[in-house]
């Protein structure tokens, strides 16, 4: 077994049966049942490698800034960025504090999320339960899904103007497809036996949708919500191109125009940090709302 | 007294070359325990699903007291092989499902489902989650969920098929206790030869190609148990042993030829 030598991490591993696999997952291989005797462990954990990578990148950044390898206009030091974080939090930038920018952006993303859920879940259920629904909505979603937000942004402005609704709409459009498609796939995965059981217990068709299909597809809908929040957050900067006066995307763009690179970098880190926190919150939400997922 | 009747029922699934069941008739009245048995693929589930209103017959008539069966209904509650419980609900809310669909108020739902849980010997488990239960307990929740609907008929498709032998024997007597106490009409599918005989008032043996009933056996072992005779002594009775051999012959007849 060449895998256990530990000299290098395998890119293409061999299963014990000899069949090549693209990705080797030593702990979870079903053919590897006597796991106590032969556990394939890589010499370092991925977490350690990630940690070293991040530390190396920060160090490189630090050195480059310190030794002035790159002009501070293009690459400010970490201290400058951190200091900017504090100063923008306290004194603001382009007429609003960091918290106000953050609140504006979060408000837009959440308003868009509400719109996207209100549209996407019924559309997804319609696709999943009815042939007519699928016929109507499938082509529309497949058309919308691959279009980048910057492409439909001008049309949204022409149609709906430059106010707050347009910004929310741009984000919502990016969120609807993932939510609807996840809801539809959740509905299609509902076990026929459960539906039959509910019907035989006197549930009407509407009650089956409300009391069986909707809760059954909830895990899938939450996955869609996670993807949608990612998509929405990605679209935020584009949406805030439209005559915004507040928002993280707007802050970064204004800073870029004046070449205030430390604010740009700080803004990027804040956006990344918020995305990370949102991801964490949704995972907690999943654990709380669908504790049965994966146990059935 | 209600009666569920299948008259010359034919089941033909779309796209299949031949029908799954042809010209089959049977009836279940309140207080009867009718068992369908036979080799895999002979159409037992198809026939049960016609009675449940989940499959529409291609020919013949399915009716309750003369009224045609057009769709599923809580008068014919179904217990499935792999329990088909709702994991997002607690045990109690699973049991109360039919009552909730009818708009029964919360407090009454609670009382009635707790009473049924006691009947299936699961008192105190109302607040548990489905995935915390063993296979036998889950099957009892499935049974309780069907009973709570207060159906006229209990339709069961291999309800004990997934259980280990010991649990299965305990569930058989539990089924008899509940049947005898409630007076529902039962239509049950099983592969267990002893199980069929012990529980049934009538056993129908089906054969495939195409699915049809090939034998009918009347039995009273379940009634004897309900009257107080222990299962052990019933199974040791020569009448039971002979009937078991007859039933096994009927099931496997034609298979070896
Ligand atoms: N939904 C369906 N579509 C098409 N054919 C079906 C369908 N359900 C059952 N059949 C076919 O009808 C025949 C009878 O099936 P059925 O499930 O009623 O048999 P069964 O006696 O319950 O078998 P088992 O003991 O294995 O459960 C089989 O040949 C099966 O392949
Ligand atoms: Mg079957």
PDB file of C-alpha atoms in Angstrom, chain A residues 12-264:
ATOM      1  CA  UNK A  12      -4.945   9.892  -7.201  1.00  0.00           C
ATOM      2  CA  UNK A  13      -5.365   7.141  -4.672  1.00  0.00           C
ATOM      3  CA  UNK A  14      -6.129   3.496  -5.062  1.00  0.00           C
ATOM      4  CA  UNK A  15      -8.984   1.853  -3.255  1.00  0.00           C
ATOM      5  CA  UNK A  16      -8.061  -1.389  -1.551  1.00  0.00           C
ATOM      6  CA  UNK A  17      -9.822  -3.093  -4.468  1.00  0.00           C
ATOM      7  CA  UNK A  18      -7.301  -1.538  -6.836  1.00  0.00           C
ATOM      8  CA  UNK A  19      -9.792   0.694  -8.586  1.00  0.00           C
ATOM      9  CA  UNK A  20      -8.398   4.219  -9.067  1.00  0.00           C
ATOM     10  CA  UNK A  21     -10.354   7.077  -7.534  1.00  0.00           C
ATOM     11  CA  UNK A  22      -9.975  10.782  -8.147  1.00  0.00           C
ATOM     12  CA  UNK A  23     -10.426  11.757  -4.526  1.00  0.00           C
ATOM     13  CA  UNK A  24      -9.275   9.550  -1.708  1.00  0.00           C
ATOM     14  CA  UNK A  25     -11.177   9.861   1.556  1.00  0.00           C
ATOM     15  CA  UNK A  26      -9.468   7.398   3.812  1.00  0.00           C
ATOM     16  CA  UNK A  27     -11.799   7.557   6.822  1.00  0.00           C
ATOM     17  CA  UNK A  28     -15.075   7.123   4.990  1.00  0.00           C
ATOM     18  CA  UNK A  29     -14.274   4.425   2.473  1.00  0.00           C
ATOM     19  CA  UNK A  30     -16.916   1.686   2.756  1.00  0.00           C
ATOM     20  CA  UNK A  31     -14.519  -0.998   1.563  1.00  0.00           C
ATOM     21  CA  UNK A  32     -12.262  -0.139   4.463  1.00  0.00           C
ATOM     22  CA  UNK A  33     -14.366  -1.585   7.237  1.00  0.00           C
ATOM     23  CA  UNK A  34     -11.781  -2.827   9.733  1.00  0.00           C
ATOM     24  CA  UNK A  35     -10.926   0.761  10.446  1.00  0.00           C
ATOM     25  CA  UNK A  36      -9.174   0.011  13.726  1.00  0.00           C
ATOM     26  CA  UNK A  37      -6.515  -2.047  12.066  1.00  0.00           C
ATOM     27  CA  UNK A  38      -5.684   0.133   9.154  1.00  0.00           C
ATOM     28  CA  UNK A  39      -6.539   3.741   9.334  1.00  0.00           C
ATOM     29  CA  UNK A  40      -5.225   5.857   6.530  1.00  0.00           C
ATOM     30  CA  UNK A  41      -4.219   9.193   7.957  1.00  0.00           C
ATOM     31  CA  UNK A  42      -2.371  11.812   6.014  1.00  0.00           C
ATOM     32  CA  UNK A  43       0.751  13.048   7.835  1.00  0.00           C
ATOM     33  CA  UNK A  44      -0.730  16.540   8.393  1.00  0.00           C
ATOM     34  CA  UNK A  45      -4.300  17.719   8.671  1.00  0.00           C
ATOM     35  CA  UNK A  46      -5.855  20.066   6.121  1.00  0.00           C
ATOM     36  CA  UNK A  47      -6.537  22.507   8.942  1.00  0.00           C
ATOM     37  CA  UNK A  48      -2.837  22.773   9.710  1.00  0.00           C
ATOM     38  CA  UNK A  49      -2.009  23.348   6.064  1.00  0.00           C
ATOM     39  CA  UNK A  50      -4.693  26.057   5.852  1.00  0.00           C
ATOM     40  CA  UNK A  51      -3.329  27.746   8.939  1.00  0.00           C
ATOM     41  CA  UNK A  52       0.215  27.757   7.548  1.00  0.00           C
ATOM     42  CA  UNK A  53      -1.033  29.089   4.209  1.00  0.00           C
ATOM     43  CA  UNK A  54      -2.868  31.993   5.813  1.00  0.00           C
ATOM     44  CA  UNK A  55       0.076  32.793   8.066  1.00  0.00           C
ATOM     45  CA  UNK A  56       2.445  32.730   5.078  1.00  0.00           C
ATOM     46  CA  UNK A  57       0.222  35.044   3.049  1.00  0.00           C
ATOM     47  CA  UNK A  58      -0.056  37.514   5.927  1.00  0.00           C
ATOM     48  CA  UNK A  59       3.681  37.378   6.415  1.00  0.00           C
ATOM     49  CA  UNK A  60       4.322  37.995   2.713  1.00  0.00           C
ATOM     50  CA  UNK A  61       1.932  40.942   2.784  1.00  0.00           C
ATOM     51  CA  UNK A  62       3.601  42.277   5.891  1.00  0.00           C
ATOM     52  CA  UNK A  63       7.085  41.988   4.382  1.00  0.00           C
ATOM     53  CA  UNK A  64       6.068  43.506   1.065  1.00  0.00           C
ATOM     54  CA  UNK A  65       4.496  46.489   2.818  1.00  0.00           C
ATOM     55  CA  UNK A  66       7.289  46.882   5.355  1.00  0.00           C
ATOM     56  CA  UNK A  67      10.174  46.704   2.909  1.00  0.00           C
ATOM     57  CA  UNK A  68       8.181  49.008   0.599  1.00  0.00           C
ATOM     58  CA  UNK A  69       8.431  46.471  -2.223  1.00  0.00           C
ATOM     59  CA  UNK A  70       5.114  47.868  -3.373  1.00  0.00           C
ATOM     60  CA  UNK A  71       4.041  51.481  -2.930  1.00  0.00           C
ATOM     61  CA  UNK A  72       1.684  51.940   0.089  1.00  0.00           C
ATOM     62  CA  UNK A  73      -0.791  53.511  -2.318  1.00  0.00           C
ATOM     63  CA  UNK A  74      -1.290  50.078  -3.844  1.00  0.00           C
ATOM     64  CA  UNK A  75      -0.558  47.859  -0.862  1.00  0.00           C
ATOM     65  CA  UNK A  76      -0.972  49.470   2.555  1.00  0.00           C
ATOM     66  CA  UNK A  77       0.319  47.591   5.576  1.00  0.00           C
ATOM     67  CA  UNK A  78      -1.930  45.475   7.771  1.00  0.00           C
ATOM     68  CA  UNK A  79      -1.604  48.092  10.501  1.00  0.00           C
ATOM     69  CA  UNK A  80      -2.827  50.792   8.159  1.00  0.00           C
ATOM     70  CA  UNK A  81      -5.807  48.627   7.227  1.00  0.00           C
ATOM     71  CA  UNK A  82      -6.564  47.808  10.864  1.00  0.00           C
ATOM     72  CA  UNK A  83      -6.239  51.451  11.818  1.00  0.00           C
ATOM     73  CA  UNK A  84      -8.625  52.356   9.010  1.00  0.00           C
ATOM     74  CA  UNK A  85     -11.111  49.836  10.347  1.00  0.00           C
ATOM     75  CA  UNK A  86     -11.085  51.627  13.703  1.00  0.00           C
ATOM     76  CA  UNK A  87     -11.176  55.096  12.203  1.00  0.00           C
ATOM     77  CA  UNK A  88     -14.000  54.347   9.753  1.00  0.00           C
ATOM     78  CA  UNK A  89     -15.904  52.639  12.553  1.00  0.00           C
ATOM     79  CA  UNK A  90     -15.541  55.762  14.705  1.00  0.00           C
ATOM     80  CA  UNK A  91     -15.463  58.678  12.279  1.00  0.00           C
ATOM     81  CA  UNK A  92     -16.937  57.181   9.141  1.00  0.00           C
ATOM     82  CA  UNK A  93     -16.032  57.392   5.485  1.00  0.00           C
ATOM     83  CA  UNK A  94     -18.027  59.208   2.772  1.00  0.00           C
ATOM     84  CA  UNK A  95     -20.555  60.480   5.293  1.00  0.00           C
ATOM     85  CA  UNK A  96     -21.361  57.251   7.102  1.00  0.00           C
ATOM     86  CA  UNK A  97     -19.754  55.091   9.736  1.00  0.00           C
ATOM     87  CA  UNK A  98     -18.760  51.518   9.049  1.00  0.00           C
ATOM     88  CA  UNK A  99     -21.765  50.318  11.006  1.00  0.00           C
ATOM     89  CA  UNK A 100     -24.094  52.439   8.893  1.00  0.00           C
ATOM     90  CA  UNK A 101     -22.555  51.091   5.676  1.00  0.00           C
ATOM     91  CA  UNK A 102     -22.859  47.576   7.030  1.00  0.00           C
ATOM     92  CA  UNK A 103     -26.455  48.093   8.110  1.00  0.00           C
ATOM     93  CA  UNK A 104     -27.387  49.495   4.692  1.00  0.00           C
ATOM     94  CA  UNK A 105     -25.866  46.511   2.917  1.00  0.00           C
ATOM     95  CA  UNK A 106     -27.311  43.924   5.283  1.00  0.00           C
ATOM     96  CA  UNK A 107     -30.716  45.603   5.049  1.00  0.00           C
ATOM     97  CA  UNK A 108     -30.656  45.318   1.258  1.00  0.00           C
ATOM     98  CA  UNK A 109     -29.510  41.712   1.272  1.00  0.00           C
ATOM     99  CA  UNK A 110     -32.158  40.706   3.806  1.00  0.00           C
ATOM    100  CA  UNK A 111     -34.940  42.613   2.056  1.00  0.00           C
ATOM    101  CA  UNK A 112     -33.905  40.845  -1.143  1.00  0.00           C
ATOM    102  CA  UNK A 113     -33.874  37.538   0.703  1.00  0.00           C
ATOM    103  CA  UNK A 114     -37.446  38.043   1.881  1.00  0.00           C
ATOM    104  CA  UNK A 115     -38.524  38.799  -1.699  1.00  0.00           C
ATOM    105  CA  UNK A 116     -36.574  35.828  -3.047  1.00  0.00           C
ATOM    106  CA  UNK A 117     -38.056  33.434  -0.478  1.00  0.00           C
ATOM    107  CA  UNK A 118     -41.575  34.715  -1.071  1.00  0.00           C
ATOM    108  CA  UNK A 119     -41.185  34.149  -4.815  1.00  0.00           C
ATOM    109  CA  UNK A 120     -38.725  31.264  -4.925  1.00  0.00           C
ATOM    110  CA  UNK A 121     -40.392  28.803  -2.538  1.00  0.00           C
ATOM    111  CA  UNK A 122     -43.838  28.842  -4.196  1.00  0.00           C
ATOM    112  CA  UNK A 123     -42.197  28.697  -7.636  1.00  0.00           C
ATOM    113  CA  UNK A 124     -40.024  25.772  -6.560  1.00  0.00           C
ATOM    114  CA  UNK A 125     -42.996  23.911  -5.120  1.00  0.00           C
ATOM    115  CA  UNK A 126     -44.996  24.570  -8.286  1.00  0.00           C
ATOM    116  CA  UNK A 127     -42.128  23.143 -10.353  1.00  0.00           C
ATOM    117  CA  UNK A 128     -41.911  20.123  -8.088  1.00  0.00           C
ATOM    118  CA  UNK A 129     -45.587  19.220  -7.795  1.00  0.00           C
ATOM    119  CA  UNK A 130     -47.064  20.155 -11.152  1.00  0.00           C
ATOM    120  CA  UNK A 131     -46.147  19.546 -14.762  1.00  0.00           C
ATOM    121  CA  UNK A 132     -47.694  22.870 -15.738  1.00  0.00           C
ATOM    122  CA  UNK A 133     -45.641  24.633 -13.069  1.00  0.00           C
ATOM    123  CA  UNK A 134     -42.486  23.045 -14.371  1.00  0.00           C
ATOM    124  CA  UNK A 135     -43.397  23.971 -17.931  1.00  0.00           C
ATOM    125  CA  UNK A 136     -43.901  27.603 -16.994  1.00  0.00           C
ATOM    126  CA  UNK A 137     -41.046  28.274 -14.592  1.00  0.00           C
ATOM    127  CA  UNK A 138     -38.225  25.973 -15.676  1.00  0.00           C
ATOM    128  CA  UNK A 139     -37.317  27.910 -18.852  1.00  0.00           C
ATOM    129  CA  UNK A 140     -37.549  31.251 -17.033  1.00  0.00           C
ATOM    130  CA  UNK A 141     -35.203  30.120 -14.265  1.00  0.00           C
ATOM    131  CA  UNK A 142     -32.793  28.451 -16.659  1.00  0.00           C
ATOM    132  CA  UNK A 143     -32.690  31.720 -18.612  1.00  0.00           C
ATOM    133  CA  UNK A 144     -32.118  33.937 -15.561  1.00  0.00           C
ATOM    134  CA  UNK A 145     -29.673  31.720 -13.712  1.00  0.00           C
ATOM    135  CA  UNK A 146     -26.501  32.166 -15.804  1.00  0.00           C
ATOM    136  CA  UNK A 147     -26.907  35.931 -16.454  1.00  0.00           C
ATOM    137  CA  UNK A 148     -24.408  38.005 -14.428  1.00  0.00           C
ATOM    138  CA  UNK A 149     -26.084  40.766 -12.362  1.00  0.00           C
ATOM    139  CA  UNK A 150     -24.078  43.496 -14.117  1.00  0.00           C
ATOM    140  CA  UNK A 151     -25.798  42.466 -17.363  1.00  0.00           C
ATOM    141  CA  UNK A 152     -29.364  43.027 -16.162  1.00  0.00           C
ATOM    142  CA  UNK A 153     -28.521  45.960 -13.906  1.00  0.00           C
ATOM    143  CA  UNK A 154     -28.996  48.605 -16.674  1.00  0.00           C
ATOM    144  CA  UNK A 155     -32.391  47.178 -17.601  1.00  0.00           C
ATOM    145  CA  UNK A 156     -33.523  47.225 -13.987  1.00  0.00           C
ATOM    146  CA  UNK A 157     -32.483  50.894 -13.785  1.00  0.00           C
ATOM    147  CA  UNK A 158     -34.363  51.738 -17.000  1.00  0.00           C
ATOM    148  CA  UNK A 159     -37.485  50.014 -15.739  1.00  0.00           C
ATOM    149  CA  UNK A 160     -37.476  50.783 -12.052  1.00  0.00           C
ATOM    150  CA  UNK A 161     -35.256  53.837 -11.671  1.00  0.00           C
ATOM    151  CA  UNK A 162     -32.325  54.350  -9.359  1.00  0.00           C
ATOM    152  CA  UNK A 163     -34.084  54.059  -5.994  1.00  0.00           C
ATOM    153  CA  UNK A 164     -33.754  51.493  -3.252  1.00  0.00           C
ATOM    154  CA  UNK A 165     -36.255  49.024  -4.851  1.00  0.00           C
ATOM    155  CA  UNK A 166     -33.948  48.588  -7.872  1.00  0.00           C
ATOM    156  CA  UNK A 167     -31.001  47.671  -5.665  1.00  0.00           C
ATOM    157  CA  UNK A 168     -33.086  45.144  -3.769  1.00  0.00           C
ATOM    158  CA  UNK A 169     -34.484  43.751  -7.002  1.00  0.00           C
ATOM    159  CA  UNK A 170     -31.037  43.204  -8.508  1.00  0.00           C
ATOM    160  CA  UNK A 171     -29.999  41.204  -5.461  1.00  0.00           C
ATOM    161  CA  UNK A 172     -33.300  39.337  -5.297  1.00  0.00           C
ATOM    162  CA  UNK A 173     -33.051  38.240  -8.938  1.00  0.00           C
ATOM    163  CA  UNK A 174     -29.720  36.608  -8.152  1.00  0.00           C
ATOM    164  CA  UNK A 175     -31.280  34.825  -5.168  1.00  0.00           C
ATOM    165  CA  UNK A 176     -34.512  33.509  -6.661  1.00  0.00           C
ATOM    166  CA  UNK A 177     -33.048  30.816  -8.905  1.00  0.00           C
ATOM    167  CA  UNK A 178     -31.031  28.979  -6.232  1.00  0.00           C
ATOM    168  CA  UNK A 179     -33.968  29.043  -3.806  1.00  0.00           C
ATOM    169  CA  UNK A 180     -36.535  27.914  -6.362  1.00  0.00           C
ATOM    170  CA  UNK A 181     -34.322  25.172  -7.772  1.00  0.00           C
ATOM    171  CA  UNK A 182     -33.450  23.837  -4.302  1.00  0.00           C
ATOM    172  CA  UNK A 183     -37.096  23.884  -3.275  1.00  0.00           C
ATOM    173  CA  UNK A 184     -38.014  22.015  -6.464  1.00  0.00           C
ATOM    174  CA  UNK A 185     -35.367  19.380  -5.897  1.00  0.00           C
ATOM    175  CA  UNK A 186     -36.505  19.039  -2.288  1.00  0.00           C
ATOM    176  CA  UNK A 187     -40.084  18.506  -3.430  1.00  0.00           C
ATOM    177  CA  UNK A 188     -39.030  15.910  -5.977  1.00  0.00           C
ATOM    178  CA  UNK A 189     -37.164  14.061  -3.217  1.00  0.00           C
ATOM    179  CA  UNK A 190     -40.234  13.735  -0.976  1.00  0.00           C
ATOM    180  CA  UNK A 191     -40.998  10.073  -0.405  1.00  0.00           C
ATOM    181  CA  UNK A 192     -44.152   8.917  -2.148  1.00  0.00           C
ATOM    182  CA  UNK A 193     -44.957   6.735   0.857  1.00  0.00           C
ATOM    183  CA  UNK A 194     -45.104   9.759   3.147  1.00  0.00           C
ATOM    184  CA  UNK A 195     -47.438  11.540   0.772  1.00  0.00           C
ATOM    185  CA  UNK A 196     -49.604   8.421   0.521  1.00  0.00           C
ATOM    186  CA  UNK A 197     -49.620   8.063   4.299  1.00  0.00           C
ATOM    187  CA  UNK A 198     -50.846  11.634   4.704  1.00  0.00           C
ATOM    188  CA  UNK A 199     -53.536  11.177   2.048  1.00  0.00           C
ATOM    189  CA  UNK A 200     -54.708   8.004   3.765  1.00  0.00           C
ATOM    190  CA  UNK A 201     -54.903   9.948   7.046  1.00  0.00           C
ATOM    191  CA  UNK A 202     -57.377  12.332   5.469  1.00  0.00           C
ATOM    192  CA  UNK A 203     -55.096  15.151   4.285  1.00  0.00           C
ATOM    193  CA  UNK A 204     -56.369  17.155   1.309  1.00  0.00           C
ATOM    194  CA  UNK A 205     -53.985  18.014  -1.522  1.00  0.00           C
ATOM    195  CA  UNK A 206     -53.394  21.466  -0.052  1.00  0.00           C
ATOM    196  CA  UNK A 207     -52.759  19.935   3.381  1.00  0.00           C
ATOM    197  CA  UNK A 208     -50.282  17.483   1.865  1.00  0.00           C
ATOM    198  CA  UNK A 209     -48.323  20.412   0.430  1.00  0.00           C
ATOM    199  CA  UNK A 210     -48.465  22.387   3.677  1.00  0.00           C
ATOM    200  CA  UNK A 211     -47.887  19.535   6.156  1.00  0.00           C
ATOM    201  CA  UNK A 212     -45.749  17.021   4.255  1.00  0.00           C
ATOM    202  CA  UNK A 213     -44.110  18.449   1.144  1.00  0.00           C
ATOM    203  CA  UNK A 214     -43.044  21.758   2.688  1.00  0.00           C
ATOM    204  CA  UNK A 215     -41.424  20.310   5.834  1.00  0.00           C
ATOM    205  CA  UNK A 216     -39.895  17.456   3.820  1.00  0.00           C
ATOM    206  CA  UNK A 217     -38.188  19.908   1.488  1.00  0.00           C
ATOM    207  CA  UNK A 218     -37.087  22.268   4.254  1.00  0.00           C
ATOM    208  CA  UNK A 219     -33.525  20.883   4.448  1.00  0.00           C
ATOM    209  CA  UNK A 220     -33.150  21.414   0.724  1.00  0.00           C
ATOM    210  CA  UNK A 221     -34.696  24.897   0.911  1.00  0.00           C
ATOM    211  CA  UNK A 222     -32.212  25.863   3.631  1.00  0.00           C
ATOM    212  CA  UNK A 223     -29.353  24.700   1.419  1.00  0.00           C
ATOM    213  CA  UNK A 224     -30.807  26.902  -1.307  1.00  0.00           C
ATOM    214  CA  UNK A 225     -30.983  29.779   1.162  1.00  0.00           C
ATOM    215  CA  UNK A 226     -27.310  29.377   1.915  1.00  0.00           C
ATOM    216  CA  UNK A 227     -26.373  29.415  -1.750  1.00  0.00           C
ATOM    217  CA  UNK A 228     -28.719  32.368  -2.291  1.00  0.00           C
ATOM    218  CA  UNK A 229     -27.166  34.434   0.490  1.00  0.00           C
ATOM    219  CA  UNK A 230     -23.772  33.814  -1.077  1.00  0.00           C
ATOM    220  CA  UNK A 231     -25.109  34.898  -4.461  1.00  0.00           C
ATOM    221  CA  UNK A 232     -26.825  37.930  -2.912  1.00  0.00           C
ATOM    222  CA  UNK A 233     -23.738  39.050  -1.085  1.00  0.00           C
ATOM    223  CA  UNK A 234     -21.771  38.654  -4.327  1.00  0.00           C
ATOM    224  CA  UNK A 235     -24.276  40.837  -6.153  1.00  0.00           C
ATOM    225  CA  UNK A 236     -24.231  43.527  -3.481  1.00  0.00           C
ATOM    226  CA  UNK A 237     -21.355  45.545  -4.939  1.00  0.00           C
ATOM    227  CA  UNK A 238     -23.029  45.560  -8.340  1.00  0.00           C
ATOM    228  CA  UNK A 239     -26.322  46.678  -6.814  1.00  0.00           C
ATOM    229  CA  UNK A 240     -24.634  49.498  -4.953  1.00  0.00           C
ATOM    230  CA  UNK A 241     -23.303  50.848  -8.255  1.00  0.00           C
ATOM    231  CA  UNK A 242     -26.778  52.339  -8.590  1.00  0.00           C
ATOM    232  CA  UNK A 243     -26.723  55.824  -7.051  1.00  0.00           C
ATOM    233  CA  UNK A 244     -26.127  54.575  -3.521  1.00  0.00           C
ATOM    234  CA  UNK A 245     -25.060  56.833  -0.666  1.00  0.00           C
ATOM    235  CA  UNK A 246     -24.406  54.062   1.805  1.00  0.00           C
ATOM    236  CA  UNK A 247     -23.340  50.430   1.810  1.00  0.00           C
ATOM    237  CA  UNK A 248     -20.151  48.411   1.902  1.00  0.00           C
ATOM    238  CA  UNK A 249     -20.047  48.118  -1.902  1.00  0.00           C
ATOM    239  CA  UNK A 250     -20.554  51.858  -2.246  1.00  0.00           C
ATOM    240  CA  UNK A 251     -17.828  52.512   0.350  1.00  0.00           C
ATOM    241  CA  UNK A 252     -15.324  50.369  -1.557  1.00  0.00           C
ATOM    242  CA  UNK A 253     -16.130  51.997  -4.883  1.00  0.00           C
ATOM    243  CA  UNK A 254     -15.871  55.517  -3.488  1.00  0.00           C
ATOM    244  CA  UNK A 255     -12.576  54.636  -1.839  1.00  0.00           C
ATOM    245  CA  UNK A 256     -11.274  53.203  -5.113  1.00  0.00           C
ATOM    246  CA  UNK A 257     -12.073  56.421  -6.935  1.00  0.00           C
ATOM    247  CA  UNK A 258      -9.884  58.386  -4.516  1.00  0.00           C
ATOM    248  CA  UNK A 259      -7.267  55.593  -4.440  1.00  0.00           C
ATOM    249  CA  UNK A 260      -7.824  55.088  -0.698  1.00  0.00           C
ATOM    250  CA  UNK A 261      -6.578  51.514  -0.958  1.00  0.00           C
ATOM    251  CA  UNK A 262      -6.642  50.789   2.780  1.00  0.00           C
ATOM    252  CA  UNK A 263     -10.403  51.373   2.884  1.00  0.00           C
ATOM    253  CA  UNK A 264     -10.842  49.145  -0.183  1.00  0.00           C
TER     254      UNK A 264
END
